[in-house]
Amino acid sequence: MAELGAHLTAEAAGDDRPSIFEAVAQDSLMAAVKPALLHLVKVLAESNPGRYGLLWRRFDEIYVLLDFLLQQHYLARCSASFAENFYSLKRIPTGDCKQPPLATAGLPKKQHWKSLLLLILVPYLKGKLEKLVSSLREEDEYAIHPPSSSWKRFYRAFLAAYPFVNMAWEGWFLIQQLCYILGKAQHHSPLLRLAGVRLVRLTAEDIQALEKKLAVAASTQTHSIKTQVQSAVRKALGGITFSLSTGLSVCVFFLQFLDWWYSSENQETIKSLTALPTPPPPVHLDQDVASALLPKLKTVCPLCRKVRVNATALSTSGFVFCYRCVYNYVKTHQRCPITGYATELQHLVKLYSPES
């Protein structure tokens, strides 16, 4: 088995392609940074909504802008994205290049802008689409629907088709990676193919050229006031960009740790270890014959006596019902059907099971 899988990580003679593990690792790097930064902004917004609320509301747009500046800097300076440069990779135009250009030469203009747009816009649009689908699903679960309409039929059809579209998208990437592993493709990602570039490892000449370029930029001396001011501005911007990139390189593992720490699987493990015993149910205060009695099966709604749909709890008593059943009951009677506690519609809490 070891011999069969050795080609996945071993570098063939004269082959400058990265292994599939390097390629996938650089893809997952930026995917792990965004959720960690999102959690950080959420904590800031919750601690001071007036000052940081805008960051939370416009996080996607602000992140796209910062990502655009970062990727533009690295593509122009190193012919690679931030994550690719972090793993000592670079982009070169697709084709038979006996002598690939140095990383400092940059990409051709067409490939440069196609790479930049695909690096920035595809994750942004995919994230927006996932948020739209999530909001439509939540609206479909919670809303008490009006009579059937063309819009309702459209978004239900959209919700039904989205999983298959997403499966086709992920399957496209999986097939491309399998072809890359088997040596049938030059790209591990369809986005690289659309950009007209492929990934190769940085050579010793690339590293020397990058170091020389940085040293020349740092040692440039000018004498006129205008050029000195321009040089100072460029150095300041370069210093900010360098500090940002260096800080990201240092903090990326910390951000990945945050992403793991606040993942749902890890939180469930922590809660299971620190959970307190379940308190007993509240005393039945209302002895009226109209009050609902608890069914023997825990999965049955006390109101409709059927298996619960869209389980919803009352925060005033802790009992669980179907959403529509308890919504209509509380709206009419303003009390818990079991205990008789005074209850309002804002006390309804939707419950999510691990399967959902």
Short mmCIF file of C-alpha atoms in Angstrom, two decimals:
data_model
loop_
_atom_site.label_atom_id
_atom_site.label_comp_id
_atom_site.label_asym_id
_atom_site.label_seq_id
_atom_site.Cartn_x
_atom_site.Cartn_y
_atom_site.Cartn_z
CA MET A 1 0.00 0.00 0.00
CA ALA A 2 2.86 2.38 0.80
CA GLU A 3 4.35 1.81 -2.64
CA LEU A 4 1.00 2.45 -4.33
CA GLY A 5 0.50 5.79 -2.59
CA ALA A 6 4.09 6.99 -2.64
CA HIS A 7 3.62 8.94 -5.88
CA LEU A 8 1.12 11.24 -4.16
CA THR A 9 3.80 12.93 -2.07
CA ALA A 10 7.04 12.07 -3.83
CA GLU A 11 8.45 14.52 -6.34
CA ALA A 12 9.24 12.90 -9.66
CA ALA A 13 12.47 13.75 -11.38
CA GLY A 14 12.07 16.92 -13.40
CA ASP A 15 8.48 17.39 -12.20
CA ASP A 16 7.84 20.81 -10.70
CA ARG A 17 4.19 20.15 -9.88
CA PRO A 18 3.19 20.30 -6.19
CA SER A 19 1.70 17.22 -4.60
CA ILE A 20 -2.05 17.00 -4.17
CA PHE A 21 -1.60 17.55 -0.42
CA GLU A 22 0.24 20.83 -0.98
CA ALA A 23 -2.39 21.98 -3.47
CA VAL A 24 -5.32 21.13 -1.21
CA ALA A 25 -3.60 22.60 1.86
CA GLN A 26 -3.14 26.00 0.21
CA ASP A 27 -6.80 25.91 -0.88
CA SER A 28 -7.98 25.27 2.68
CA LEU A 29 -5.75 27.98 4.17
CA MET A 30 -7.86 30.99 3.15
CA ALA A 31 -11.05 28.98 3.70
CA ALA A 32 -10.04 28.63 7.37
CA VAL A 33 -9.04 32.28 7.79
CA LYS A 34 -12.44 33.79 6.95
CA PRO A 35 -14.55 31.91 9.57
CA ALA A 36 -11.99 32.74 12.28
CA LEU A 37 -12.01 36.44 11.36
CA LEU A 38 -15.81 36.35 11.23
CA HIS A 39 -15.95 35.02 14.78
CA LEU A 40 -13.51 37.70 15.93
CA VAL A 41 -15.68 40.44 14.37
CA LYS A 42 -18.78 38.89 15.94
CA VAL A 43 -17.20 39.04 19.40
CA LEU A 44 -16.24 42.70 18.85
CA ALA A 45 -19.72 43.57 17.57
CA GLU A 46 -21.40 41.92 20.55
CA SER A 47 -19.11 43.74 23.00
CA ASN A 48 -19.59 47.17 21.35
CA PRO A 49 -22.40 47.22 18.74
CA GLY A 50 -22.17 50.97 18.20
CA ARG A 51 -18.51 50.90 17.22
CA TYR A 52 -18.14 47.52 15.56
CA GLY A 53 -21.68 46.80 14.36
CA LEU A 54 -20.88 48.03 10.85
CA LEU A 55 -17.99 45.55 10.62
CA TRP A 56 -20.39 42.72 11.39
CA ARG A 57 -23.10 43.90 9.00
CA ARG A 58 -20.67 44.55 6.11
CA PHE A 59 -18.14 41.83 6.90
CA ASP A 60 -18.40 40.10 3.51
CA GLU A 61 -17.78 43.31 1.55
CA ILE A 62 -14.95 44.48 3.83
CA TYR A 63 -13.31 41.04 3.66
CA VAL A 64 -13.55 41.02 -0.15
CA LEU A 65 -11.86 44.43 -0.32
CA LEU A 66 -9.01 43.39 1.99
CA ASP A 67 -8.66 40.06 0.18
CA PHE A 68 -8.50 41.91 -3.15
CA LEU A 69 -5.64 44.13 -1.93
CA LEU A 70 -3.77 41.18 -0.44
CA GLN A 71 -4.10 38.91 -3.48
CA GLN A 72 -3.27 41.76 -5.88
CA HIS A 73 -0.05 42.47 -3.95
CA TYR A 74 1.06 38.82 -4.02
CA LEU A 75 0.08 38.19 -7.64
CA ALA A 76 2.04 41.28 -8.75
CA ARG A 77 5.06 40.59 -6.51
CA CYS A 78 5.27 36.77 -6.44
CA SER A 79 3.02 35.47 -9.26
CA ALA A 80 0.99 33.65 -6.62
CA SER A 81 -1.86 34.14 -4.20
CA PHE A 82 -1.13 34.61 -0.51
CA ALA A 83 -1.84 30.95 0.31
CA GLU A 84 0.18 29.69 -2.66
CA ASN A 85 3.16 31.84 -1.68
CA PHE A 86 2.83 30.59 1.90
CA TYR A 87 3.39 27.05 0.60
CA SER A 88 6.24 28.15 -1.75
CA LEU A 89 4.22 27.83 -4.95
CA LYS A 90 3.78 30.13 -7.93
CA ARG A 91 1.53 30.43 -10.98
CA ILE A 92 2.76 30.14 -14.54
CA PRO A 93 0.75 30.29 -17.80
CA THR A 94 -0.57 26.93 -18.98
CA GLY A 95 1.46 25.40 -21.78
CA ASP A 96 4.69 23.64 -22.50
CA CYS A 97 7.27 25.92 -20.86
CA LYS A 98 10.75 24.48 -20.94
CA GLN A 99 11.96 27.39 -18.82
CA PRO A 100 9.17 28.77 -16.59
CA PRO A 101 9.44 32.52 -15.92
CA LEU A 102 10.73 33.71 -12.57
CA ALA A 103 8.21 34.54 -9.87
CA THR A 104 9.27 38.21 -9.96
CA ALA A 105 8.34 38.48 -13.65
CA GLY A 106 4.64 38.38 -12.84
CA LEU A 107 1.83 36.84 -14.84
CA PRO A 108 0.67 38.08 -18.26
CA LYS A 109 -2.01 40.74 -17.87
CA LYS A 110 -4.87 38.48 -18.99
CA GLN A 111 -3.97 35.62 -16.65
CA HIS A 112 -3.29 38.08 -13.82
CA TRP A 113 -6.78 39.61 -13.86
CA LYS A 114 -8.54 36.31 -14.48
CA SER A 115 -6.68 34.82 -11.51
CA LEU A 116 -7.55 37.80 -9.33
CA LEU A 117 -11.26 37.77 -10.21
CA LEU A 118 -11.58 34.00 -9.70
CA LEU A 119 -9.72 34.16 -6.37
CA ILE A 120 -12.01 36.92 -5.05
CA LEU A 121 -15.42 36.67 -6.71
CA VAL A 122 -16.07 32.91 -6.70
CA PRO A 123 -15.81 32.47 -2.88
CA TYR A 124 -17.77 35.71 -2.34
CA LEU A 125 -20.65 34.72 -4.66
CA LYS A 126 -20.72 31.16 -3.29
CA GLY A 127 -20.95 32.48 0.28
CA LYS A 128 -23.75 34.87 -0.65
CA LEU A 129 -25.67 32.05 -2.38
CA GLU A 130 -25.34 29.81 0.70
CA LYS A 131 -26.66 32.61 2.94
CA LEU A 132 -29.60 33.14 0.59
CA VAL A 133 -30.44 29.44 0.62
CA SER A 134 -30.19 29.34 4.42
CA SER A 135 -32.50 32.33 4.84
CA LEU A 136 -35.05 30.90 2.37
CA ARG A 137 -35.05 27.56 4.18
CA GLU A 138 -35.56 29.25 7.53
CA GLU A 139 -38.37 31.35 6.10
CA ASP A 140 -39.94 28.22 4.61
CA GLU A 141 -39.81 26.46 8.01
CA TYR A 142 -41.04 29.33 10.15
CA ALA A 143 -43.51 31.12 7.92
CA ILE A 144 -47.19 30.33 7.99
CA HIS A 145 -47.55 30.42 4.23
CA PRO A 146 -50.20 32.45 2.42
CA PRO A 147 -52.12 30.81 -0.43
CA SER A 148 -49.94 29.29 -3.14
CA SER A 149 -48.21 31.81 -5.37
CA SER A 150 -45.76 31.69 -8.28
CA TRP A 151 -42.99 33.16 -6.07
CA LYS A 152 -43.53 30.48 -3.43
CA ARG A 153 -43.34 27.74 -6.08
CA PHE A 154 -40.20 29.31 -7.56
CA TYR A 155 -38.17 29.47 -4.37
CA ARG A 156 -39.30 26.01 -3.28
CA ALA A 157 -38.08 24.69 -6.63
CA PHE A 158 -34.84 26.63 -6.11
CA LEU A 159 -34.38 25.09 -2.64
CA ALA A 160 -35.05 21.63 -4.06
CA ALA A 161 -32.55 22.09 -6.91
CA TYR A 162 -29.74 23.73 -4.92
CA PRO A 163 -28.38 20.52 -3.29
CA PHE A 164 -27.99 18.92 -6.74
CA VAL A 165 -26.30 22.03 -8.17
CA ASN A 166 -23.94 22.13 -5.19
CA MET A 167 -23.22 18.40 -5.56
CA ALA A 168 -22.37 18.92 -9.23
CA TRP A 169 -20.05 21.83 -8.32
CA GLU A 170 -18.21 19.81 -5.66
CA GLY A 171 -18.11 16.78 -7.93
CA TRP A 172 -16.44 18.87 -10.65
CA PHE A 173 -13.66 19.77 -8.21
CA LEU A 174 -13.34 16.15 -7.02
CA ILE A 175 -13.00 14.81 -10.56
CA GLN A 176 -10.38 17.45 -11.38
CA GLN A 177 -8.38 16.47 -8.28
CA LEU A 178 -8.56 12.77 -9.20
CA CYS A 179 -7.32 13.56 -12.70
CA TYR A 180 -4.48 15.60 -11.16
CA ILE A 181 -3.52 12.72 -8.85
CA LEU A 182 -3.47 10.28 -11.77
CA GLY A 183 -1.36 12.66 -13.87
CA LYS A 184 -4.12 13.27 -16.43
CA ALA A 185 -4.44 17.01 -15.71
CA GLN A 186 -2.12 19.94 -15.03
CA HIS A 187 -4.55 21.59 -12.61
CA HIS A 188 -5.99 20.34 -9.33
CA SER A 189 -8.77 22.96 -9.47
CA PRO A 190 -11.10 23.97 -12.33
CA LEU A 191 -10.57 27.62 -11.33
CA LEU A 192 -6.88 27.40 -12.27
CA ARG A 193 -7.89 25.96 -15.62
CA LEU A 194 -10.34 28.81 -16.21
CA ALA A 195 -7.61 31.32 -15.30
CA GLY A 196 -5.21 29.72 -17.80
CA VAL A 197 -2.48 29.03 -15.22
CA ARG A 198 -1.00 26.12 -13.32
CA LEU A 199 0.88 25.75 -10.05
CA VAL A 200 4.58 24.88 -9.77
CA ARG A 201 7.06 24.93 -6.92
CA LEU A 202 9.34 27.90 -6.32
CA THR A 203 12.90 27.20 -7.44
CA ALA A 204 16.13 28.44 -5.87
CA GLU A 205 16.34 31.06 -8.64
CA ASP A 206 12.84 32.31 -7.75
CA ILE A 207 13.75 32.68 -4.08
CA GLN A 208 16.97 34.52 -4.91
CA ALA A 209 15.12 36.84 -7.32
CA LEU A 210 12.46 37.64 -4.69
CA GLU A 211 15.10 38.39 -2.05
CA LYS A 212 17.07 40.53 -4.50
CA LYS A 213 13.95 42.48 -5.50
CA LEU A 214 13.15 43.19 -1.84
CA ALA A 215 16.74 44.25 -1.13
CA VAL A 216 16.84 46.58 -4.15
CA ALA A 217 13.56 48.21 -3.14
CA ALA A 218 14.85 48.74 0.41
CA SER A 219 18.21 50.20 -0.69
CA THR A 220 16.87 52.65 -3.28
CA GLN A 221 18.03 56.19 -2.44
CA THR A 222 16.51 59.35 -3.92
CA HIS A 223 17.43 62.98 -3.45
CA SER A 224 14.58 65.24 -4.63
CA ILE A 225 11.87 66.18 -2.15
CA LYS A 226 9.08 64.94 -4.42
CA THR A 227 10.68 61.57 -5.02
CA GLN A 228 11.53 61.28 -1.32
CA VAL A 229 7.88 61.83 -0.41
CA GLN A 230 6.76 59.32 -3.03
CA SER A 231 9.36 56.87 -1.82
CA ALA A 232 8.25 57.35 1.79
CA VAL A 233 4.61 56.72 0.83
CA ARG A 234 5.56 53.62 -1.13
CA LYS A 235 7.67 52.34 1.74
CA ALA A 236 4.86 53.00 4.21
CA LEU A 237 2.33 51.15 2.03
CA GLY A 238 4.84 48.39 1.43
CA GLY A 239 5.50 48.16 5.15
CA ILE A 240 1.80 47.92 5.91
CA THR A 241 1.35 45.22 3.27
CA PHE A 242 4.41 43.34 4.46
CA SER A 243 3.26 43.59 8.09
CA LEU A 244 -0.20 42.36 7.10
CA SER A 245 1.15 39.43 5.14
CA THR A 246 3.70 38.55 7.82
CA GLY A 247 1.05 38.86 10.52
CA LEU A 248 -1.27 36.61 8.55
CA SER A 249 1.50 34.07 8.12
CA VAL A 250 2.19 34.07 11.87
CA CYS A 251 -1.48 34.11 12.92
CA VAL A 252 -2.84 31.67 10.36
CA PHE A 253 -2.32 28.67 12.65
CA PHE A 254 -3.92 30.57 15.52
CA LEU A 255 -6.92 31.37 13.30
CA GLN A 256 -7.19 27.74 12.27
CA PHE A 257 -7.18 26.81 15.96
CA LEU A 258 -10.02 29.28 16.59
CA ASP A 259 -11.95 27.81 13.68
CA TRP A 260 -11.56 24.34 15.19
CA TRP A 261 -12.32 25.53 18.74
CA TYR A 262 -15.61 27.15 17.75
CA SER A 263 -16.67 24.41 15.36
CA SER A 264 -20.01 22.77 16.11
CA GLU A 265 -18.46 19.32 16.66
CA ASN A 266 -15.99 20.61 19.23
CA GLN A 267 -18.64 22.68 21.04
CA GLU A 268 -20.89 19.64 21.32
CA THR A 269 -18.01 17.70 22.90
CA ILE A 270 -17.33 20.50 25.40
CA LYS A 271 -21.01 20.81 26.30
CA SER A 272 -21.32 17.05 26.81
CA LEU A 273 -18.43 17.15 29.28
CA THR A 274 -19.60 20.21 31.21
CA ALA A 275 -23.39 19.83 30.96
CA LEU A 276 -25.38 19.98 34.18
CA PRO A 277 -28.10 17.41 34.95
CA THR A 278 -31.41 18.06 33.20
CA PRO A 279 -33.79 19.85 35.61
CA PRO A 280 -37.21 18.30 36.28
CA PRO A 281 -40.19 19.63 34.29
CA PRO A 282 -42.22 22.44 35.87
CA VAL A 283 -45.24 21.65 38.02
CA HIS A 284 -48.56 21.53 36.19
CA LEU A 285 -50.24 24.66 37.56
CA ASP A 286 -53.39 24.71 35.45
CA GLN A 287 -55.90 22.02 36.40
CA ASP A 288 -58.42 23.10 33.76
CA VAL A 289 -59.83 20.25 31.70
CA ALA A 290 -58.97 22.24 28.54
CA SER A 291 -55.25 21.98 29.30
CA ALA A 292 -53.23 19.60 27.14
CA LEU A 293 -51.85 16.47 28.76
CA LEU A 294 -48.37 15.14 28.10
CA PRO A 295 -48.24 12.22 25.66
CA LYS A 296 -46.36 9.07 26.56
CA LEU A 297 -44.02 9.35 23.57
CA LYS A 298 -41.53 12.20 23.78
CA THR A 299 -41.59 12.77 20.01
CA VAL A 300 -45.33 13.50 19.95
CA CYS A 301 -46.73 17.04 20.13
CA PRO A 302 -49.06 17.48 23.17
CA LEU A 303 -51.45 19.60 21.07
CA CYS A 304 -51.98 17.72 17.79
CA ARG A 305 -50.96 14.27 19.18
CA LYS A 306 -48.80 13.64 16.12
CA VAL A 307 -45.04 13.36 15.61
CA ARG A 308 -43.62 16.87 16.03
CA VAL A 309 -42.81 18.93 12.93
CA ASN A 310 -40.38 21.89 13.33
CA ALA A 311 -39.95 21.27 17.06
CA THR A 312 -40.34 24.48 19.05
CA ALA A 313 -39.95 24.95 22.80
CA LEU A 314 -41.57 27.49 25.11
CA SER A 315 -38.86 29.24 27.11
CA THR A 316 -41.34 29.87 29.95
CA SER A 317 -42.00 26.16 30.62
CA GLY A 318 -39.54 24.10 28.56
CA PHE A 319 -42.14 21.91 26.84
CA VAL A 320 -41.82 21.18 23.12
CA PHE A 321 -44.54 21.32 20.46
CA CYS A 322 -44.99 21.63 16.70
CA TYR A 323 -44.26 25.18 15.61
CA ARG A 324 -47.63 25.84 14.01
CA CYS A 325 -49.56 24.20 16.86
CA VAL A 326 -47.90 26.22 19.62
CA TYR A 327 -47.85 29.39 17.53
CA ASN A 328 -51.60 29.36 17.05
CA TYR A 329 -52.27 28.33 20.67
CA VAL A 330 -50.06 31.00 22.24
CA LYS A 331 -51.39 33.65 19.88
CA THR A 332 -54.94 32.83 20.99
CA HIS A 333 -54.51 32.06 24.72
CA GLN A 334 -51.23 33.80 25.74
CA ARG A 335 -50.26 30.88 28.00
CA CYS A 336 -48.45 27.54 27.98
CA PRO A 337 -50.78 24.66 26.99
CA ILE A 338 -49.29 22.39 29.68
CA THR A 339 -48.45 24.55 32.69
CA GLY A 340 -50.64 27.57 32.12
CA TYR A 341 -47.68 29.94 32.51
CA ALA A 342 -48.20 33.34 30.89
CA THR A 343 -46.48 33.17 27.49
CA GLU A 344 -45.96 35.45 24.49
CA LEU A 345 -44.94 34.69 20.90
CA GLN A 346 -41.36 35.86 21.57
CA HIS A 347 -40.96 32.97 24.00
CA LEU A 348 -41.05 30.44 21.14
CA VAL A 349 -37.59 28.89 20.58
CA LYS A 350 -36.86 26.79 17.48
CA LEU A 351 -34.95 23.55 18.23
CA TYR A 352 -32.41 22.07 15.81
CA SER A 353 -31.40 18.43 15.90
CA PRO A 354 -27.96 17.22 14.74
CA GLU A 355 -29.63 15.58 11.71
CA SER A 356 -31.04 18.93 10.52
#
